[in-house]
XYZ file of C-alpha atoms in Angstrom:
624
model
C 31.380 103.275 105.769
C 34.145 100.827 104.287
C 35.182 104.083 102.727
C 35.202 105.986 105.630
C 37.032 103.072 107.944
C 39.691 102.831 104.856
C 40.485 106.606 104.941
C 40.923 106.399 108.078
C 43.375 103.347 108.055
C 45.444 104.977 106.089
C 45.680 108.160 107.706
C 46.572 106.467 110.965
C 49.057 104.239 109.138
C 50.613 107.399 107.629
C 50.859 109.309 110.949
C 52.684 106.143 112.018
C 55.089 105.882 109.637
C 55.944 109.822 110.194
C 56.665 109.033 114.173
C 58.665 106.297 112.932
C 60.643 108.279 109.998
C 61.144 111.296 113.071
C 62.055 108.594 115.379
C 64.916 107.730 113.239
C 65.760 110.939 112.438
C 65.966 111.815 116.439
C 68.133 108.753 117.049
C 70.469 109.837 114.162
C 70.922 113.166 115.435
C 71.692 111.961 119.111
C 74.448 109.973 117.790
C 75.943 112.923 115.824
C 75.309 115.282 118.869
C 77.378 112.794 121.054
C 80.209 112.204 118.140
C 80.697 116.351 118.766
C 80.554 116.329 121.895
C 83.131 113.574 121.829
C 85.085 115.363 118.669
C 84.914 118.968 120.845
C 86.242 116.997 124.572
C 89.263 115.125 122.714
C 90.418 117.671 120.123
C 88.533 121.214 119.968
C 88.175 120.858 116.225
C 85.493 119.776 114.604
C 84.088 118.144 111.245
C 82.205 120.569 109.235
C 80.517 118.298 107.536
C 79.051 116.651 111.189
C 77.015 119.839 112.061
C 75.979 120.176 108.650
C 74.246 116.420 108.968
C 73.172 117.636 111.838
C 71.191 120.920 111.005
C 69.949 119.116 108.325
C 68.520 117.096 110.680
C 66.736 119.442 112.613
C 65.076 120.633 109.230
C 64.090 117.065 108.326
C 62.500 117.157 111.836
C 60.775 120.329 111.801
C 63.020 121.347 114.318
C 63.037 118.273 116.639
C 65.433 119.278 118.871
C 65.835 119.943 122.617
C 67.092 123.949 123.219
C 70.279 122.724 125.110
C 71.075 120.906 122.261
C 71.079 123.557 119.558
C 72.890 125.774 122.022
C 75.729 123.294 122.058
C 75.706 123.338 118.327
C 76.199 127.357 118.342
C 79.120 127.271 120.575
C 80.624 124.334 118.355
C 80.345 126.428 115.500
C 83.446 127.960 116.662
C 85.768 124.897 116.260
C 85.579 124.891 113.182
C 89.191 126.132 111.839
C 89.560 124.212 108.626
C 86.493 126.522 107.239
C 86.502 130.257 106.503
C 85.046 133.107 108.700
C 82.652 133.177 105.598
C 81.236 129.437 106.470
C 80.766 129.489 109.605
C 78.610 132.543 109.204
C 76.648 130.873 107.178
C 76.803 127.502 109.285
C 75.547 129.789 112.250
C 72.666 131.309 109.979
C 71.330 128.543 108.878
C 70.720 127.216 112.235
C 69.270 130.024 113.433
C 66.705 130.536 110.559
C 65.613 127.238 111.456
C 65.248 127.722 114.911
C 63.257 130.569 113.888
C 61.219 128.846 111.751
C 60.578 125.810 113.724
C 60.125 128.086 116.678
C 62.474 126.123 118.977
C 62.940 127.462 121.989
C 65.722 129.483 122.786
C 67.212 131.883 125.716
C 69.748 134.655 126.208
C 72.717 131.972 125.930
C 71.806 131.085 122.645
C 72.050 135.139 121.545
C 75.520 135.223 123.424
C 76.974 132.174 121.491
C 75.365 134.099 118.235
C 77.021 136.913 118.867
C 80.232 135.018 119.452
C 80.574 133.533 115.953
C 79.572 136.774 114.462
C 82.465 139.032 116.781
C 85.131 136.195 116.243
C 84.258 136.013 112.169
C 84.303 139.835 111.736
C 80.752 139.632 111.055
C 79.027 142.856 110.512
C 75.788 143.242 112.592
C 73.656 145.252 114.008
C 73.367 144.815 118.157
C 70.413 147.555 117.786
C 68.078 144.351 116.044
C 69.665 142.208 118.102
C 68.302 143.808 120.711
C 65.179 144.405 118.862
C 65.050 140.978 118.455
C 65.705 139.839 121.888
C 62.211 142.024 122.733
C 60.275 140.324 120.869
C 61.464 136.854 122.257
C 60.517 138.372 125.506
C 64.320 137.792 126.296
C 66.621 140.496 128.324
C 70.481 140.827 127.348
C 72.973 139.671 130.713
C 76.497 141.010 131.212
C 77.954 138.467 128.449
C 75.476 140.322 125.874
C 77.052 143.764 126.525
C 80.591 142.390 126.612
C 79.764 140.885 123.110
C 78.638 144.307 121.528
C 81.320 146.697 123.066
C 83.874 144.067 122.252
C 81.888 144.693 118.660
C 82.241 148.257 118.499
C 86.055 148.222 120.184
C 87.049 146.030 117.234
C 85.232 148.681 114.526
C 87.234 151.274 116.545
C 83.458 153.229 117.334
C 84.315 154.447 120.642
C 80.990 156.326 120.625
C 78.653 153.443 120.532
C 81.000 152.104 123.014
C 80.841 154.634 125.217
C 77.118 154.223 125.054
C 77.558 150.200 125.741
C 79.931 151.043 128.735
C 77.629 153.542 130.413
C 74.899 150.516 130.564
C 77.813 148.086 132.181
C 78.476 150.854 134.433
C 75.115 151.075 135.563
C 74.066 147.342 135.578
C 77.410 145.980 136.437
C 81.099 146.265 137.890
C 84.007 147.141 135.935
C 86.819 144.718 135.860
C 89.948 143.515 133.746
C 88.545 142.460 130.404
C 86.235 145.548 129.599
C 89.162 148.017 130.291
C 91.242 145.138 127.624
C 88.518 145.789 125.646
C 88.773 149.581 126.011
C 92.365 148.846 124.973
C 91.575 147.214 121.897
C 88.919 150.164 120.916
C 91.220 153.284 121.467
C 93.976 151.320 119.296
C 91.461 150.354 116.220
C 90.227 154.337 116.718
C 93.849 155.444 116.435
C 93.671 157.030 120.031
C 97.169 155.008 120.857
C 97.658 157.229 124.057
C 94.288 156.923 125.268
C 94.886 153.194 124.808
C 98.389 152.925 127.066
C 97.271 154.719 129.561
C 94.217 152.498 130.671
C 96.314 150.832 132.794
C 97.180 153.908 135.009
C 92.920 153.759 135.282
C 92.414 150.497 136.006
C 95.185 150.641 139.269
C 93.482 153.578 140.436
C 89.960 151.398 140.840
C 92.472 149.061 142.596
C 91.758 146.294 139.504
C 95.385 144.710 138.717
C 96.289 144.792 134.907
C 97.327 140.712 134.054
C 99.512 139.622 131.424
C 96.338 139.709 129.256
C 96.360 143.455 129.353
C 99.527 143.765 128.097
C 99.473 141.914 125.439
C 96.274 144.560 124.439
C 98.648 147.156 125.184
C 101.710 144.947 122.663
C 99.141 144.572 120.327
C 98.058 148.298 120.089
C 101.944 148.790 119.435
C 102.126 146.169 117.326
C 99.336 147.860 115.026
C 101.705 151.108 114.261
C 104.681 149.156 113.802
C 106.114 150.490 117.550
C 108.605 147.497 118.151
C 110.780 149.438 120.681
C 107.918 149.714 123.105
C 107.149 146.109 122.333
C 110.367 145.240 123.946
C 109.913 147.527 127.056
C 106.414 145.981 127.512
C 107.561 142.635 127.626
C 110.821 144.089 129.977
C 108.639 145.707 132.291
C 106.730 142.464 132.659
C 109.433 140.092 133.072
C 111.008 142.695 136.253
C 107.239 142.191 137.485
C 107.183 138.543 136.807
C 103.948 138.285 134.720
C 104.374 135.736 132.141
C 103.109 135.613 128.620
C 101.177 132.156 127.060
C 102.265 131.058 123.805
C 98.476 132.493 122.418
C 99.139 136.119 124.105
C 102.844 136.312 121.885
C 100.919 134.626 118.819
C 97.802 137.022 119.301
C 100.530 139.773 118.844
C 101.951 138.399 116.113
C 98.924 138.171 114.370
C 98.526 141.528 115.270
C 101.768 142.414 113.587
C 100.564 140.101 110.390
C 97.525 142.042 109.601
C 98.895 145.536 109.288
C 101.801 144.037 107.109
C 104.713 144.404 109.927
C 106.784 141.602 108.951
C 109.948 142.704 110.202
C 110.082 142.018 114.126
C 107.709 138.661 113.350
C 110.786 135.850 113.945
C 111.623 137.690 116.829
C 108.452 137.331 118.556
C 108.278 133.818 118.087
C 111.542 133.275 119.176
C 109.976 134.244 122.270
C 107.267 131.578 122.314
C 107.876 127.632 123.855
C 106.525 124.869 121.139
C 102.908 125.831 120.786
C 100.464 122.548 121.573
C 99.018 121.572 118.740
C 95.550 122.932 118.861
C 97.261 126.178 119.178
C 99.288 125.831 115.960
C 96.295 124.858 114.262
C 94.000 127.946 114.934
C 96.560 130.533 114.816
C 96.837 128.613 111.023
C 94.089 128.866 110.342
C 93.825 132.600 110.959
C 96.759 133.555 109.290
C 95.819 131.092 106.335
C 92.576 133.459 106.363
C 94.601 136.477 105.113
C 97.837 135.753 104.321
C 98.114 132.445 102.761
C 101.756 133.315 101.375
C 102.824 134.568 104.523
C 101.248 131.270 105.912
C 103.404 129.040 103.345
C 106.557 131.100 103.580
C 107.285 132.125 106.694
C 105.120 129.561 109.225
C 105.209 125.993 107.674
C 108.949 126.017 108.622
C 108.165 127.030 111.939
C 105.086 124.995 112.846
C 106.375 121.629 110.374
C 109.637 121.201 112.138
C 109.879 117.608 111.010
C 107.866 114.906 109.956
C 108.979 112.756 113.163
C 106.382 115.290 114.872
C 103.561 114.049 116.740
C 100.833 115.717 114.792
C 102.687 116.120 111.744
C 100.316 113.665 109.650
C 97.208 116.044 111.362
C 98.659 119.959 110.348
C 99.264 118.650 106.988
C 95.760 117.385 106.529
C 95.081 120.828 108.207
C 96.781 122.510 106.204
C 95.961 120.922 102.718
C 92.207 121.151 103.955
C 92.219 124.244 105.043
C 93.567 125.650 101.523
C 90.960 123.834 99.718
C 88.155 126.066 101.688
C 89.681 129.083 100.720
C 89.322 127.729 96.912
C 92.936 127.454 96.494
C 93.854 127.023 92.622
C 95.040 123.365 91.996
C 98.611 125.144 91.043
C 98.597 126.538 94.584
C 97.675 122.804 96.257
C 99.830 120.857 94.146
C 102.805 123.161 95.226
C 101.991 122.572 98.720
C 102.061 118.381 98.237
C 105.504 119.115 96.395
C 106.958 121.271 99.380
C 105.923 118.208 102.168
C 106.658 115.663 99.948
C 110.434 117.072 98.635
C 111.485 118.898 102.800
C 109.684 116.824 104.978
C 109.926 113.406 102.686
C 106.031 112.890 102.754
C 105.132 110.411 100.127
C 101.607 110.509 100.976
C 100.897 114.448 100.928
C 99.008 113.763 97.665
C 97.223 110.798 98.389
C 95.862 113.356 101.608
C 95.054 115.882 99.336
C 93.099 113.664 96.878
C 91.301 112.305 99.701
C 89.940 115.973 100.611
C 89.284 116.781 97.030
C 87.018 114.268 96.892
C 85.276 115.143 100.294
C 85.312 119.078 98.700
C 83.301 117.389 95.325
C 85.802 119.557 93.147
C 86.813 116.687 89.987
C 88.694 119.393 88.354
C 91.155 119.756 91.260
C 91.104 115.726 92.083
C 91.780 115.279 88.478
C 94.570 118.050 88.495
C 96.226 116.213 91.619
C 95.947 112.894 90.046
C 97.970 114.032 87.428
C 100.637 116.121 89.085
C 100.788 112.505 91.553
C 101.237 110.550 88.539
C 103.950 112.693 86.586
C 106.228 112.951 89.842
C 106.304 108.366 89.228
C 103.766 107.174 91.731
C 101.312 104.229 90.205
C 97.587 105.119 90.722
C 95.478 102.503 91.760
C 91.942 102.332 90.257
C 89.756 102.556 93.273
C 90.786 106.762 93.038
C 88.883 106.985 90.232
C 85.482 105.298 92.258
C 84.135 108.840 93.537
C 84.525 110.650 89.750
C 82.473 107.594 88.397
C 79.727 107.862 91.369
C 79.446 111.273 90.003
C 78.399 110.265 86.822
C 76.232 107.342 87.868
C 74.325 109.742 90.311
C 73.627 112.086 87.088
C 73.100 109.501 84.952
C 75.880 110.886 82.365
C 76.810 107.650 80.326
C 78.972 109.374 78.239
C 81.045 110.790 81.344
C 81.326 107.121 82.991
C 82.830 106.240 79.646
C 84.925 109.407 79.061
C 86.390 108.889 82.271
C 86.688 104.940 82.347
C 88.708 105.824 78.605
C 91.121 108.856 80.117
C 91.684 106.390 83.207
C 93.634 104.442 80.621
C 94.990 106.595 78.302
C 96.159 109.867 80.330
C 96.922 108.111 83.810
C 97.822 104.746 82.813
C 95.650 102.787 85.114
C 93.904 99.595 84.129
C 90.483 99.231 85.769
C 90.152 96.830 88.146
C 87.578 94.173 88.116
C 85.578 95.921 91.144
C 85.640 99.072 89.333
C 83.796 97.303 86.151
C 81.747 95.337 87.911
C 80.550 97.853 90.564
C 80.247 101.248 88.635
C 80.222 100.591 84.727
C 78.689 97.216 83.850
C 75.551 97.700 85.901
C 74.639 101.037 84.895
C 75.524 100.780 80.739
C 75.131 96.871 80.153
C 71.687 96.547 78.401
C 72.134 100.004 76.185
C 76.019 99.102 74.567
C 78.092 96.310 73.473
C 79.969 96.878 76.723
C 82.337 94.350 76.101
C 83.439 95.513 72.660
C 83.425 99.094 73.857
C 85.529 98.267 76.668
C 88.306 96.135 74.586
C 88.716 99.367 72.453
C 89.753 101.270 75.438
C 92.382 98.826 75.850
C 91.117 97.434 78.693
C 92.072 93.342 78.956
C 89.570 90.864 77.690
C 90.025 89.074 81.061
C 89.301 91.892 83.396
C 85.981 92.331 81.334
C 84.677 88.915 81.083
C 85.325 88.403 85.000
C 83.564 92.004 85.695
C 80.526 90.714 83.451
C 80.263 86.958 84.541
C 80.229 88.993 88.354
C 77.852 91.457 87.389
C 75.818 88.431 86.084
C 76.119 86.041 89.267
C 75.086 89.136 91.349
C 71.621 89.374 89.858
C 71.301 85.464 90.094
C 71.487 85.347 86.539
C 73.340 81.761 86.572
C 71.988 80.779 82.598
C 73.475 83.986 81.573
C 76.907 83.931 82.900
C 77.056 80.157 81.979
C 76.270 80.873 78.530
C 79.285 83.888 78.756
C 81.629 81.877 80.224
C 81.341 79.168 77.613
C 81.439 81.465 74.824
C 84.553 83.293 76.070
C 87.222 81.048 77.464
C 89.241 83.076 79.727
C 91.066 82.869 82.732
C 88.462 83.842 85.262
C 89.191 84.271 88.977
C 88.059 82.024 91.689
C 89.056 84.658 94.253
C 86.455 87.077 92.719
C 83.830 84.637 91.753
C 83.747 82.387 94.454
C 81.454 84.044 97.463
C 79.427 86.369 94.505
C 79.223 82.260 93.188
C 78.247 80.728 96.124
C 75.342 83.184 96.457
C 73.535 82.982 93.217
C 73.836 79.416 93.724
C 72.136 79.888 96.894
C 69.396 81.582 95.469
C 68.685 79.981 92.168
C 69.538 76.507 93.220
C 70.410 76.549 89.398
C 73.056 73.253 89.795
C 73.881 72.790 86.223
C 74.957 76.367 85.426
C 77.030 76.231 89.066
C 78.656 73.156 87.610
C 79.327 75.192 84.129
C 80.309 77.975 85.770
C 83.002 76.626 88.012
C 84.295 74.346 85.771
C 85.558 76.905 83.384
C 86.575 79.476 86.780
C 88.835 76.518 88.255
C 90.202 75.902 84.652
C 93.592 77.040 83.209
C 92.442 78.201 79.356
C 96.208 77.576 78.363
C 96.370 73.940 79.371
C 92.621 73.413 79.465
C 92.839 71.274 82.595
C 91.249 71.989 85.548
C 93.101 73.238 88.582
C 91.280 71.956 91.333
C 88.929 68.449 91.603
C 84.941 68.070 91.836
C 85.763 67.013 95.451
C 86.967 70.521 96.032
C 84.310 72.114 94.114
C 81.379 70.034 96.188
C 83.303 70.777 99.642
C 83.289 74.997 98.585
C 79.232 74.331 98.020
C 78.536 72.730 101.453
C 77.738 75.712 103.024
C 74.522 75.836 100.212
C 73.971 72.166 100.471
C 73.854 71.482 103.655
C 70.414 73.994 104.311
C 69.048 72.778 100.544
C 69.295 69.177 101.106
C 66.606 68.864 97.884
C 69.211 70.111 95.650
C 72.159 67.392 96.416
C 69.757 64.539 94.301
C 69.975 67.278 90.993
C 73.930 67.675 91.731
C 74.158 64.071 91.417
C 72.301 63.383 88.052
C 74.153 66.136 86.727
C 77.523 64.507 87.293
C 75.970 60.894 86.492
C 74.993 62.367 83.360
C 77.958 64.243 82.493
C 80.172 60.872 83.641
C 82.003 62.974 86.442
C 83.004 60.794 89.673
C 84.183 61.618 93.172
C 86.182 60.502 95.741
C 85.259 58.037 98.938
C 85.423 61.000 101.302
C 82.539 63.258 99.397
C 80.366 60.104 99.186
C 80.705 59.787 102.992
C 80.140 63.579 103.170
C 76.926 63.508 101.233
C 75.291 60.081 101.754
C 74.002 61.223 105.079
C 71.690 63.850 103.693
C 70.360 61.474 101.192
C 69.295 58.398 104.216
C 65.728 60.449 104.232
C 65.314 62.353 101.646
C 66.445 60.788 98.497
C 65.247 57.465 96.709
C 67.363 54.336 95.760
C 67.945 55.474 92.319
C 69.879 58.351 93.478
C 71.361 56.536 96.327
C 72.831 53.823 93.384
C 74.203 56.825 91.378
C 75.942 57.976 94.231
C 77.800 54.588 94.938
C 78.092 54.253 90.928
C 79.832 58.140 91.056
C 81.834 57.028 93.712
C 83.310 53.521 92.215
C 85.662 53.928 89.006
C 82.567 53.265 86.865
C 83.872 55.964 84.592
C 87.024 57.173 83.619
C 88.082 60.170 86.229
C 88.294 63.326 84.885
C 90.402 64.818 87.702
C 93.619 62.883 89.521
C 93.661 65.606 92.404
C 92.972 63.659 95.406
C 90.508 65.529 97.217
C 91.376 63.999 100.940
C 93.655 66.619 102.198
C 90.969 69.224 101.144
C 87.878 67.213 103.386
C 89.806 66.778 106.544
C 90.278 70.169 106.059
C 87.161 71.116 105.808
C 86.324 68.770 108.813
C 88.999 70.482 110.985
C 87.650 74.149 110.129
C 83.932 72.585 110.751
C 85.046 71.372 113.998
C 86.633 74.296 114.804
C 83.414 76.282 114.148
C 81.448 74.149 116.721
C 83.813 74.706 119.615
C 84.270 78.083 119.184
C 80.702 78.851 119.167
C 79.760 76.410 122.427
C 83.150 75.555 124.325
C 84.456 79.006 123.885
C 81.767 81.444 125.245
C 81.922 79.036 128.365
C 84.950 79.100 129.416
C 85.103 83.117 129.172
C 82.068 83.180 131.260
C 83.627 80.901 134.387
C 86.532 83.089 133.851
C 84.400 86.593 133.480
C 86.305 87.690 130.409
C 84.868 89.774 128.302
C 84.396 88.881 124.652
């Protein structure tokens, strides 16, 4: 029975914890479903990497997710211009197996934004098994659906299938303006280029009125064949009839022109075009960058970089340098690009932005390749570059990398380690397998960066003995900046007084003079904060500097005496007044006074700002 009642214990306590873990996991994917929402409203571009937490999600989940919310991930899919057609395809996939697999609901909307990413990627597909598929979902295909697959076969230039999709619209549906642009698009693709200018004779007759959308179809089917006289006489016609063009219909034919390699009228065309917004420049980029990244560098950065007083300018370049690194870009090919903003536009930070997206790529060849290029054109690298190529290692457990790179970080790029970058990704991870300190002095790394990396690395296990002992046996000048809070802590926890006392002595000493910089006074007044909540500890702070013949000033013996009226006996209450009084010979001269009225000012100031304060915003209803 105690068997039985255990068993089941633990099966209800694991059934809890899952709610919990999916609980989590729910709340974490509402926030990222509101940051794209928020990402999609401001800008229309969105982080790859947040959908990809987020469809990881849903698989974590087993497909936790509410339908409207998956559908809003489809259609996001789409603002996604830093990646290639090829990503997104897969993006879109991915989701879709696993609302297949999880058997989240979906309806006709979530097909339509499907089919989207598949006709805007150049996706081939078959609508027949979409269809197929649809069946079996028990779902029927709406107007959008049969937009989606003649738009499909228009673009393949299949004016058969087509034909077959248009008969259905015909049936099920009216006619109007975008099929027959469609139509436009289909006859041009099958090489039909009269067919093609003469649907808008057809679409007056059925009394439907062709808009400036229409003729840019018709620019772009002359575009195709290179036809830049009737290009002109298209856009003449429509300035006599006063339709005006947007700054996408003259880019859409200039893409148009780009893709069948008809350079020759491009500057024309966008001499024709107002200064595109900027989430305009960015996808018509991107789609160039997608085929014709020469084209893209030559004859477009000039255009869309104007200068780097541009609003956006900091946001295309991290565009741009982003974008190239999803197209795997050799490092030759991204170097050259932070040497063209840096030299025209004067952008000293083009490669610190493309180091930056190296590292979010995970390509070390390429960060290490920039890193380089940065270095030899006379900027100074600062260590903390280095800290993702070191995670690396740690995460693989590749001790012999961590030290390959620590050693190349010296010798190739000239950059000392700091003490963070010892003391957060070497020491810990290779401390109790190598003489770390003598391997680290033959790389040519200071003795004093390495002693204060290892006394911190001690301190921030709590092991107080140990970095007492180090700090004895190698006199150094070690930082009080670095040590102090790290310090502080293991003090806190180990409420190990005499190694504090050890410690700090040698940190607030200079090793060239050998006197100490700063007086007990000041070194009692940085351990309040400890002593004050470990009362028990001030009577073993005192015998240690009885012992060691170490005094204080009047001011710390009125700071300390009042923790000792309860809890403290008169032995320790006469070493206090014989610490205070010039029993023994001073070891410091700094007068510690200026230091405890400062402390009592900042304590002071602490109190009122945490009762006066909040009070008087509240009669005044400001908001903190």
């Amino acid at each position: 029975m105690n068997d039985v009642g255990w068993q089941r214990s633990e099966s209800t306590d694991h059934i809890s914890q899952l709610k919990k873990n999916n609980t989590v996991l729910r709340l974490k994917i509402n926030d990222l479903i509101q940051t794209m929402e928020y990402k999609h409203k401001k800008t229309n571009i969105i982080c790859k990497r947040l959908i990809e937490q987020i469809i990881q999600h849903i698989d974590d989940t087993a497909g936790h997710i509410e339908a409207w919310e998956t559908l809003l991930i489809l259609r996001c899919i789409s603002y996604l211009p830093q990646c290639t057609p090829q990503e997104r395809i897969k993006l879109a996939n991915t989701l879709w197996n696993y609302l297949n697999m999880y058997h989240v609901p979906v309806c006709i909307s979530h097909y339509n934004a499907l089919l989207q990413i598949y006709i805007e990627n150049e996706h081939k597909f078959s609508p027949s098994e979409v269809l197929s598929d649809m069946k079996k979902q028990q779902i029927s295909p709406n107007e959008v659906t049969y937009k989606y697959f003649l738009e499909y076969y228009c673009k393949e230039g299949n004016m058969h299938e087509s034909a077959t999709i248009l008969q259905c619209i015909k049936k099920n549906y009216s006619m109007n303006e975008s099929i027959f642009n469609l139509l436009i698009l289909g006859y041009s693709q099958a090489g039909d280029l009269t067919s093609a200018i003469n649907i808008p004779n057809i679409m007056k007759k059925m009394n439907i009125t062709p808009s400036e959308k229409t003729y840019t179809a018709i620019m772009c089917a002359y575009a195709k064949v290179n036809d830049i006289k009737s290009i002109n006489m298209v856009l003449s016609y429509c300035e006599k009839m006063r339709i005006k063009f947007s700054d996408e219909n003259i880019l859409d034919v200039i893409y148009t022109l780009i893709i069948n390699n008809n350079m020759d009228y491009v500057n024309e065309m966008f001499s024709k075009i107002e200064e595109p917004v900027y989430t305009i420049k960015i996808y018509f980029l991107s789609k160039v960058m997608d085929i014709k990244q020469d084209i893209a560098r030559n004859m477009f950065l000039p255009i869309l970089f104007k200068n780097q007083w541009e609003v956006n300018y900091d946001k295309l370049v991290f565009f741009y340098i982003n974008k190239l690194m999803h197209l795997n870009a050799c490092p030759e090919r991204i170097i050259e690009a932070c040497v063209h903003f840096e030299t025209k536009y004067h952008d000293k930070k083009a490669f610190n932005k493309a180091v930056y997206f190296s590292f979010q790529h995970d390509n070390e060849l390429l960060t290490l390749n920039l890193l380089k290029a940065w270095k030899n054109r006379g900027y100074i690298l600062r260590p903390h570059y280095f800290w993702p190529i070191l995670i690396k290692f740690i995460r693989k457990n590749d001790i012999q990398g961590l030290l390959h790179t620590l050693k190349d970080m010296v010798a190739t790029y000239e950059v000392v380690p700091s003490i963070d970058t010892l003391a957060q990704f070497v020491i810990p991870y290779i401390f109790q397998t190598l003489d770390i300190r003598q391997i680290l002095i033959e790389y040519g790394i200071p003795t004093q960066i390495i002693d204060n990396a290892i006394v911190y690395e001690y301190l921030q296990n709590n092991k107080m003995r140990r970095a007492a002992a180090h700090v004895s046996a190698h006199p150094n000048v070690y930082q009080r900046c670095v040590l102090k809070k790290v310090l502080q802590q293991a003090l806190y926890n180990t409420r190990d007084i005499s190694s504090f006392i050890v410690i700090v002595k040698k940190v607030y000493t200079e090793t060239n003079s050998g006197t100490c910089n700063i007086s007990i006074d000041e070194i009692i007044l940085d351990m309040m904060d400890f002593l004050h909540t470990r009362t028990s500890c001030i009577p073993q702070m005192i015998n240690y500097l009885y012992d060691n013949k170490l005094t204080v000033s009047m001011d710390v013996y009125k700071l300390l005496s009042p923790f000792l009226r309860d809890n403290s006996t008169p032995e320790i209450l006469k070493r206090l007044e014989n610490i205070t009084e010039h029993s023994f010979v001073r070891t410091q001269t700094h007068d510690a006074r200026s230091s405890y009225r400062m402390f009592l000012v900042f304590y002071n100031y602490y109190v009122f700002t945490c009762t006066s304060y909040p009070k008087i915003f509240k009669e005044k209803n400001v908001v903190i």
